Tab-separated table of C-alpha atoms in Angstrom:
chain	number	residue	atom	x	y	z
A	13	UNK	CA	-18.378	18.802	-5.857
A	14	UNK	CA	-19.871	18.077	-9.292
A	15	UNK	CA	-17.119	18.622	-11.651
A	16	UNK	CA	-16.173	14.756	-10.751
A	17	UNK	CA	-14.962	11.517	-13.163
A	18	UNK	CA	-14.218	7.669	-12.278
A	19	UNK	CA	-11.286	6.397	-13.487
A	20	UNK	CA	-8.512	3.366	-13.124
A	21	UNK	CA	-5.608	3.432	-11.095
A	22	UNK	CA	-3.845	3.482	-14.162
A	23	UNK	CA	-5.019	6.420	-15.832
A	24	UNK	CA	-3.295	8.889	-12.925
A	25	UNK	CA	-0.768	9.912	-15.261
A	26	UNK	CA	-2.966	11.635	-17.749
A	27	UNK	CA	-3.838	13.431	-14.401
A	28	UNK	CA	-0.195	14.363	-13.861
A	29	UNK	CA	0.221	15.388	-17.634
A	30	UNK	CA	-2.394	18.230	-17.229
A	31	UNK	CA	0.185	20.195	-14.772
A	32	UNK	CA	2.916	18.713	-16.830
A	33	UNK	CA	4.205	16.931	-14.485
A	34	UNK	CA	4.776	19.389	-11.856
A	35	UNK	CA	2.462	19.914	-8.882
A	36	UNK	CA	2.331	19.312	-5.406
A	37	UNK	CA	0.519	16.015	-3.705
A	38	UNK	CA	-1.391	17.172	-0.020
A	39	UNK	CA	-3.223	15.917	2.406
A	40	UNK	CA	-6.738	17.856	2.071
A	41	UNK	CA	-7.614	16.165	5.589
A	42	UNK	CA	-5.027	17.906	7.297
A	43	UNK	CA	-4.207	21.103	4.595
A	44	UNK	CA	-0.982	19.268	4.652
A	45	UNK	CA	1.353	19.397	1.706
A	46	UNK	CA	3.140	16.461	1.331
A	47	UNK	CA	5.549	16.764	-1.929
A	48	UNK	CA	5.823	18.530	-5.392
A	49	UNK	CA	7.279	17.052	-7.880
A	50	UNK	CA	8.761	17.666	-11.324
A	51	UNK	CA	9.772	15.500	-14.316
A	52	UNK	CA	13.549	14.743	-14.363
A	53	UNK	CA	14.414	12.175	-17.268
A	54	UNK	CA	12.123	9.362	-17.562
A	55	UNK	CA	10.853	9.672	-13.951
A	56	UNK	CA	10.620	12.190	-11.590
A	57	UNK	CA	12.634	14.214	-8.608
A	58	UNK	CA	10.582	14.850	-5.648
A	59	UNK	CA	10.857	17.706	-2.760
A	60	UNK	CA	9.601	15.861	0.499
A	61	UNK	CA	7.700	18.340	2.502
A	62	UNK	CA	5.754	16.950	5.117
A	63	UNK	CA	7.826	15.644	8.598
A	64	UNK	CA	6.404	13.781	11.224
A	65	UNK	CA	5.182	16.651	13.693
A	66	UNK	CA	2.832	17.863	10.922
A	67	UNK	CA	1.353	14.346	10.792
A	68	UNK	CA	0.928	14.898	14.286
A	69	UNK	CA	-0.977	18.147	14.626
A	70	UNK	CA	-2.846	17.153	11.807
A	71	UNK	CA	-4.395	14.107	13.170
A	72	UNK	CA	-4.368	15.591	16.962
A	73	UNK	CA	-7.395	17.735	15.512
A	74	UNK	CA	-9.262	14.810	15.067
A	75	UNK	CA	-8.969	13.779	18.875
A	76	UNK	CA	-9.958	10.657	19.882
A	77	UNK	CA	-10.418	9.515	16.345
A	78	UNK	CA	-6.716	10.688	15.782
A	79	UNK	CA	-5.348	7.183	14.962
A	80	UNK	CA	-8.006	6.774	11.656
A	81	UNK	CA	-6.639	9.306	10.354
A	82	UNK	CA	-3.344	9.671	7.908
A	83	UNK	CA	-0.397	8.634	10.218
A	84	UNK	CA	3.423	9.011	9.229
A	85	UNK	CA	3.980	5.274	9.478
A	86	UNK	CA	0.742	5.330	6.945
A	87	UNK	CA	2.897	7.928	4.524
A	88	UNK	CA	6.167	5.815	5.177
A	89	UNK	CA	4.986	2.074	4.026
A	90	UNK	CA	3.121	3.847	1.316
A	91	UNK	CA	6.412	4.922	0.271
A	92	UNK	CA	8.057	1.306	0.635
A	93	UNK	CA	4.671	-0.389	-1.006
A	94	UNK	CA	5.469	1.824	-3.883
A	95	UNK	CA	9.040	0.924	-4.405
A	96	UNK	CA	10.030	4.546	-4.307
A	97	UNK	CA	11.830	3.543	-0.629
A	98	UNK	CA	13.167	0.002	0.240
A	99	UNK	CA	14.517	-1.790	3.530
A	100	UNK	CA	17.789	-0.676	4.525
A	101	UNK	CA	18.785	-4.042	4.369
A	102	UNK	CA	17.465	-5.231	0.869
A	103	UNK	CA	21.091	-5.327	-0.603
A	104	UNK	CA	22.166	-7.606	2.051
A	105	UNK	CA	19.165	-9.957	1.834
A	106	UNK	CA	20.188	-9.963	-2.225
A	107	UNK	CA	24.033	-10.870	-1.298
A	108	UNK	CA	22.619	-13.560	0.999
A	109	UNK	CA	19.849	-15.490	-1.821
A	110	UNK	CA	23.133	-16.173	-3.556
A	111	UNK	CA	24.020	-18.481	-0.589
A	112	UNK	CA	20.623	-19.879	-0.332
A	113	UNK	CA	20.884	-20.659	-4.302
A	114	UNK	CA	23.900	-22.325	-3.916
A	115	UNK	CA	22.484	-25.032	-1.409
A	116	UNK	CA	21.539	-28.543	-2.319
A	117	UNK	CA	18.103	-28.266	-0.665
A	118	UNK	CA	15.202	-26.170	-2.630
A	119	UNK	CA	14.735	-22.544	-0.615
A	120	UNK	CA	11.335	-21.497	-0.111
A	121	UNK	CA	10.745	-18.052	1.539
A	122	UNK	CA	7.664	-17.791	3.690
A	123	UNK	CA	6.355	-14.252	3.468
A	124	UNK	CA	5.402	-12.468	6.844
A	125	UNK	CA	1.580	-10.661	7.082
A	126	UNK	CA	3.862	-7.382	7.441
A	127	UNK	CA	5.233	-7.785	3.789
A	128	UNK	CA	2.116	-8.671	2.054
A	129	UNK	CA	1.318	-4.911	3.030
A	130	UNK	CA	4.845	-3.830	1.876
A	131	UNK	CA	3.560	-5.560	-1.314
A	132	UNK	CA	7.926	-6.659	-1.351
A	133	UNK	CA	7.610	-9.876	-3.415
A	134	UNK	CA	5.951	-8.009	-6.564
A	135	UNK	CA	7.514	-4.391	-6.225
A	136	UNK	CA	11.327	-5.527	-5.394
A	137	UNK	CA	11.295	-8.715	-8.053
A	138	UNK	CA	14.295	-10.075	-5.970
A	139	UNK	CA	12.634	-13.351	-5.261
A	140	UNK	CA	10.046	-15.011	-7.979
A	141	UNK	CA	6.559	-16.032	-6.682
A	142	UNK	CA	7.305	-19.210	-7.325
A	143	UNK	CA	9.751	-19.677	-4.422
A	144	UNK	CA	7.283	-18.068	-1.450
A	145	UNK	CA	5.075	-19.756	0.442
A	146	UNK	CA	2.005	-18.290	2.229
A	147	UNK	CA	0.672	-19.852	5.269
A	148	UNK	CA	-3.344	-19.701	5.777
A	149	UNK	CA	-2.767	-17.809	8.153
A	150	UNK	CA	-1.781	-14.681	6.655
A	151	UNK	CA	-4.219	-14.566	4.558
A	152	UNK	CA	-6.784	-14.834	7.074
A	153	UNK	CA	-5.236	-12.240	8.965
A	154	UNK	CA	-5.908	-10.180	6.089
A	155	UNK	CA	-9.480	-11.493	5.822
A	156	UNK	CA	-10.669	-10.602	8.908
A	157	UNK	CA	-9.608	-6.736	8.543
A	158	UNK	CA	-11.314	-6.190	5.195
A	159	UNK	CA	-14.699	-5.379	6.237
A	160	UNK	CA	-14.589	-2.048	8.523
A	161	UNK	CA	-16.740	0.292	7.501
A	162	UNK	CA	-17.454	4.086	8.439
A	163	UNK	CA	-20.803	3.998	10.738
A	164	UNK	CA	-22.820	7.752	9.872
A	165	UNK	CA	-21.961	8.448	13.869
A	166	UNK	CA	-18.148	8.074	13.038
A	167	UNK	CA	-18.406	10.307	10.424
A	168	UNK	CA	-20.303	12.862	12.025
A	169	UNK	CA	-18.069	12.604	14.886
A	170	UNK	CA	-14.999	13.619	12.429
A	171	UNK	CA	-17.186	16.523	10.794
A	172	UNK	CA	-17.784	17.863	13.591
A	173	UNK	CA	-13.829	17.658	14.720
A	174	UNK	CA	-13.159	19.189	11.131
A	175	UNK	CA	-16.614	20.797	9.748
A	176	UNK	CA	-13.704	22.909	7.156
A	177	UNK	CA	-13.424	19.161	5.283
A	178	UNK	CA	-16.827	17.875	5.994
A	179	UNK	CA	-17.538	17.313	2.357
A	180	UNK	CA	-14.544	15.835	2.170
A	181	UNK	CA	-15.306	13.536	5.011
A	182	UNK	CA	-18.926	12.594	3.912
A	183	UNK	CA	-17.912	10.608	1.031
A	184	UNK	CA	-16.350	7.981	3.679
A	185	UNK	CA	-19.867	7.032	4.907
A	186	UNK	CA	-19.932	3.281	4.591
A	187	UNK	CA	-17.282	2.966	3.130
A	188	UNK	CA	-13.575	1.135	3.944
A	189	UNK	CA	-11.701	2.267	7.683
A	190	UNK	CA	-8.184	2.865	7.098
A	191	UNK	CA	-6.920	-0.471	7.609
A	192	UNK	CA	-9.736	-2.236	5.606
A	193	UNK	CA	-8.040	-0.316	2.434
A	194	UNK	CA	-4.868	-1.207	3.300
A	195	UNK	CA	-5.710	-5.281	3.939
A	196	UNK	CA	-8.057	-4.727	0.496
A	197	UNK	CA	-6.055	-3.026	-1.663
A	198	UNK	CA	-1.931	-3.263	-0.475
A	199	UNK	CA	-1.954	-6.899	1.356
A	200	UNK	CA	-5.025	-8.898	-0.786
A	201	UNK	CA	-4.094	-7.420	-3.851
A	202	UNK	CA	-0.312	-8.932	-3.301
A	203	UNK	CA	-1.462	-12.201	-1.991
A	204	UNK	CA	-3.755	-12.541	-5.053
A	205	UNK	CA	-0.502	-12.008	-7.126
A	206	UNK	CA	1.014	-14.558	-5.533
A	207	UNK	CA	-1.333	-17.218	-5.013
A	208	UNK	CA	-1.271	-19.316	-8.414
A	209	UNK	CA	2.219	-19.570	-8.211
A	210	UNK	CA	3.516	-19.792	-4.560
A	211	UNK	CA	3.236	-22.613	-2.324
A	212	UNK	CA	-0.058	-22.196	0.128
A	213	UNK	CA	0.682	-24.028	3.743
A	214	UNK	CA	-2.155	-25.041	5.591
A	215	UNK	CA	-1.272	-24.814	9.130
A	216	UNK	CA	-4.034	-26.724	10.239
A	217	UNK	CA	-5.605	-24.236	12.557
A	218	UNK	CA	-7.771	-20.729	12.423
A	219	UNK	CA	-5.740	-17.444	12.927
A	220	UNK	CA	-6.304	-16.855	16.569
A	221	UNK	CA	-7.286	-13.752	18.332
A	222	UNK	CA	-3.921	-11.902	18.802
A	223	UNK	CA	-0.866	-11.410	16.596
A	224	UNK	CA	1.538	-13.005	18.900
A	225	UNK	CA	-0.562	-15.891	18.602
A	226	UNK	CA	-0.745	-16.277	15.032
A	227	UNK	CA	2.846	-15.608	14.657
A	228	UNK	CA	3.115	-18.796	16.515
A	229	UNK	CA	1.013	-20.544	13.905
A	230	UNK	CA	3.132	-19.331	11.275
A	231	UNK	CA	6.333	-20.496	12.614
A	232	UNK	CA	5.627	-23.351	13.484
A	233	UNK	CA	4.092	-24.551	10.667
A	234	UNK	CA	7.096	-23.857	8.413
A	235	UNK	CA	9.268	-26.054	11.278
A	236	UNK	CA	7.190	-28.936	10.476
A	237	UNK	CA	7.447	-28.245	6.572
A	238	UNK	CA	11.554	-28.080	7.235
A	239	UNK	CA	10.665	-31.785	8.786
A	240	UNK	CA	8.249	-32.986	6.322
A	241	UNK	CA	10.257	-32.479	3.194
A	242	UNK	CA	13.848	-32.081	2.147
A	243	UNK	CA	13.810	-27.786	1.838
A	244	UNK	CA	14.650	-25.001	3.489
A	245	UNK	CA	12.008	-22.436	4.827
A	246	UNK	CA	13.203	-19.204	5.234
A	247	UNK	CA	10.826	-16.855	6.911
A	248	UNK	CA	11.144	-12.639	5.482
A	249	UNK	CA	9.368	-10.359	7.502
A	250	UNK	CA	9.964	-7.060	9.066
A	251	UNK	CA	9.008	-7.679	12.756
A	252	UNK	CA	11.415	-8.031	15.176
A	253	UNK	CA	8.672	-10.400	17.438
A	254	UNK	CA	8.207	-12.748	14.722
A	255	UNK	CA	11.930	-12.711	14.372
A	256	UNK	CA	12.695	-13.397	18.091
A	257	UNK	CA	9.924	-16.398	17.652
A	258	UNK	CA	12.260	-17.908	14.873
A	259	UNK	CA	15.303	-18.051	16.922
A	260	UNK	CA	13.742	-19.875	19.460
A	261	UNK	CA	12.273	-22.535	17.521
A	262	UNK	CA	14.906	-23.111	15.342
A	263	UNK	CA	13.657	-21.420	12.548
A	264	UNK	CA	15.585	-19.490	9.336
A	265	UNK	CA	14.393	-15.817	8.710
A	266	UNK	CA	15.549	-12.522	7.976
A	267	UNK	CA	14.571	-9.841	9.470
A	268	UNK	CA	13.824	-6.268	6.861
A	269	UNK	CA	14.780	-3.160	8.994
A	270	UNK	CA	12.322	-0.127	7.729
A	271	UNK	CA	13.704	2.654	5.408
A	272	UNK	CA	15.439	5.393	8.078
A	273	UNK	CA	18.477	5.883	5.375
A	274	UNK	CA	17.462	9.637	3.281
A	275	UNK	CA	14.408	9.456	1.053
A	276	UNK	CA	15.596	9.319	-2.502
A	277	UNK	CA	15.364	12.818	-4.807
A	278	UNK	CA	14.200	10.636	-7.529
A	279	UNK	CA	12.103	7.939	-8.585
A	280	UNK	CA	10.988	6.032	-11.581
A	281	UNK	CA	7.388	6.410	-13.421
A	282	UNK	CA	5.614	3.236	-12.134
A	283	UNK	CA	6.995	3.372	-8.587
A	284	UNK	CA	5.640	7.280	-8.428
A	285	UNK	CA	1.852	6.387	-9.830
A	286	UNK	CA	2.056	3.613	-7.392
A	287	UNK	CA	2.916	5.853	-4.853
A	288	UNK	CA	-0.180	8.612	-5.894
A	289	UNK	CA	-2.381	5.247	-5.901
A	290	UNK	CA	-1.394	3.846	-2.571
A	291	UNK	CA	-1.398	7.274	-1.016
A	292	UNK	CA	-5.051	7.916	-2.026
A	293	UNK	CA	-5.843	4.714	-0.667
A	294	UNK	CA	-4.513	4.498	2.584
A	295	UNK	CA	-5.108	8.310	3.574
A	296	UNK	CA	-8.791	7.775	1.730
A	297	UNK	CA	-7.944	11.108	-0.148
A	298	UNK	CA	-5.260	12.768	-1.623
A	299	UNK	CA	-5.119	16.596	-3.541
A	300	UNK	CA	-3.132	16.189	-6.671
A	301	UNK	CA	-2.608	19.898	-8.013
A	302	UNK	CA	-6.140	20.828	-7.063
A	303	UNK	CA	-7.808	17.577	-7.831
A	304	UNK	CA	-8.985	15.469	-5.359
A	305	UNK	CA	-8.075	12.055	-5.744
A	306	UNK	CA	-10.623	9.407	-4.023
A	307	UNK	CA	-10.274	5.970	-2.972
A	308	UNK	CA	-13.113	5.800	-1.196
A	309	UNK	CA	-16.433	7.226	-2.151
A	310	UNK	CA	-20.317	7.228	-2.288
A	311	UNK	CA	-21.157	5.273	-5.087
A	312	UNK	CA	-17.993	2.951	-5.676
A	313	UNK	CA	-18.358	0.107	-6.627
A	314	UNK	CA	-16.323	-3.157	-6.128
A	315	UNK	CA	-13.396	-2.278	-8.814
A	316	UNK	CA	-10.728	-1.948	-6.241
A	317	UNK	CA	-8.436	0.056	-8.750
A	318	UNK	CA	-11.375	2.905	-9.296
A	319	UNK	CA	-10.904	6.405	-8.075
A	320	UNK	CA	-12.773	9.402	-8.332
A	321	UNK	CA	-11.274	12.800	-9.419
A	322	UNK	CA	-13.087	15.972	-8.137
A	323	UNK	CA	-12.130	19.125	-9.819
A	324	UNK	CA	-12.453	22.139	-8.815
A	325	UNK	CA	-11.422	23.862	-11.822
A	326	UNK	CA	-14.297	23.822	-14.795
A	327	UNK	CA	-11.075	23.950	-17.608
A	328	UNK	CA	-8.916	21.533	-15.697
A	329	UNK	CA	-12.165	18.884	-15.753
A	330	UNK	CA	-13.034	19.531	-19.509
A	331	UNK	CA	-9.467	19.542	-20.664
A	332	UNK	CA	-8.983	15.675	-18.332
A	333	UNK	CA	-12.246	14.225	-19.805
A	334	UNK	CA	-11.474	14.910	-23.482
A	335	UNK	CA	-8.402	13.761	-22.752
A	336	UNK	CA	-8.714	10.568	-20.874
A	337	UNK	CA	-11.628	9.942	-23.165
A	338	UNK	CA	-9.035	9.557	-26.329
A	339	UNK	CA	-6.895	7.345	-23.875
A	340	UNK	CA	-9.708	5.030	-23.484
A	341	UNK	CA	-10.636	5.096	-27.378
A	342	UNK	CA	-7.253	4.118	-28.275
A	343	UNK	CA	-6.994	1.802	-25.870
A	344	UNK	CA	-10.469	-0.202	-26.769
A	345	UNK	CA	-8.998	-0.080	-30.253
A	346	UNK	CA	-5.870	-1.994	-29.650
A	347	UNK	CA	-3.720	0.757	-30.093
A	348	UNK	CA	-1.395	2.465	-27.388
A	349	UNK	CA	-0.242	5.805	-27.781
């Protein structure tokens, strides 16, 4: 694996440009092939591939490390993060902020741990940053899963389940567990978005040692802010506990049900390289067309929004680095092509 290059998160679609747009996305963990897509208009139509029984052979190989590996709830709130899915129910949430605009009190919305990782406040734009608040103790919810790393037993453990990928699998040594990249680089990386702009709650105590616990926090903490000052919290989140928690202490929410209508055959250009991006972070790897696509890796550094490309094809790498090369000319120039 030498034919390799570091780029942004950004660059992916000089990637994609190589196969001209068409080329299938896989799971090299599993030899799982996920989609294949083609342009269509300024975006591009997708073929869904992968169901949830091949999720679950896949990861059943990896016995009792299955649940580190790639899940299809992993695949399906990548899909939602990205924007290329939404909750069933966004349209009715929409219908009902037109109420809440309407009332004499300010509306705040608190936002739920659950839809920091759904990343809904910056992808879906329906609400401004402005009008959220985030109680301390989502974020340090978030906080304390950042730091999980791969011990050299763990990974041996899944070379030896797998010794077809252990290559593959080696570049994980000390680096981010599966839900350390998705607090780091879905949940942080919204809260950071939000946190100049939206109201932070202290809720006067530490996040505690169970969910149900800190859910507890969290409501009540936006009860006493309903108290304190003349507004209206309304608490967004997509789990039905924290929902049931609401209604009995008198608190506003709505509740997001997950995507089960049909996955769209089309999506827009940002929501799609999100997707790629969020994919290869969460699963840890991705194969793009016969590139692998690395979130995590020996060497990384702390730019969250680096990846690492490994080609296998000597053309494919030459042709990418002259390419991205001009990108990065232009764009240290001023000048976007």
């Amino acid at each position: 694996m030498s034919l390799s290059v570091e780029i942004e998160g950004r660059e992916l679609p000089i990637l994609a440009n190589l196969f001209s747009g068409r080329f299938t996305v896989s799971s090299p963990l599993y030899d799982l092939a996920l989609f294949s897509v083609e342009p269509e208009g300024a975006g591009y139509r997708i073929r869904f591939i992968a169901e949830k029984e091949d999720f679950d052979r896949g990861a059943g190989a990896y016995k009792s490390h299955a649940t580190e590996m790639p899940a299809f709830t992993d695949y399906d709130e990548c899909l939602l993060a990205s924007g290329v899915t939404s909750y069933e129910n966004l349209a009715e949430f929409v219908g009902r902020l037109g109420i809440y605009r309407e009332l004499k009190k300010e509306v705040r919305f608190g936002i739920d741990t659950n839809l920091l990782y759904h990343r809904f406040v910056t992808v879906t734009g329906v609400i401004a940053p402005e009008e959220t608040i985030l109680p301390d103790i989502v974020r340090q919810e978030v906080e304390y899963a950042l730091n999980h790393k791969y011990s050299s037993r763990f990974i041996a453990e899944l070379q030896a389940s797998a010794p077809a990928h252990a290559d593959v699998i080696g570049e994980f040594e000390n680096r981010k567990k599966k839900k350390s990249r998705k607090a780091a680089y879905l949940a942080m990386a919204e809260y950071r978005d939000l946190r100049d702009r939206a109201l932070l709650l202290d809720t006067g105590a530490d996040a505690a040692h169970t969910s149900r616990e800190n859910d507890g926090l969290i409501v009540r903490a936006l009860r006493r802010f309903e108290e304190e000052r003349f507004s209206l919290p309304v608490l967004l989140t997509a789990d039905t506990a924290m929902a049931d928690l609401c209604d009995a202490e008198g608190v506003e929410y709505f509740l997001f049900r997950s995507p089960y209508h049909e996955r769209p055959a089309t999506t827009g250009a940002a929501a799609f390289f999100r997707l790629l991006a969020y994919l290869a972070v969460v699963f840890g790897v991705i194969d793009l067309g016969s590139v692998l696509v690395f979130s995590e890796y020996g060497g990384k550094g702390n730019d969250s929004s680096a990846f690492r490309l490994t080609f296998m094809d000597e053309d494919l790498h030459t042709e990418f680095t002259r390419d991205v090369g001009v990108c990065r000319k232009l764009l240290a120039l001023g000048i976007v092509r």
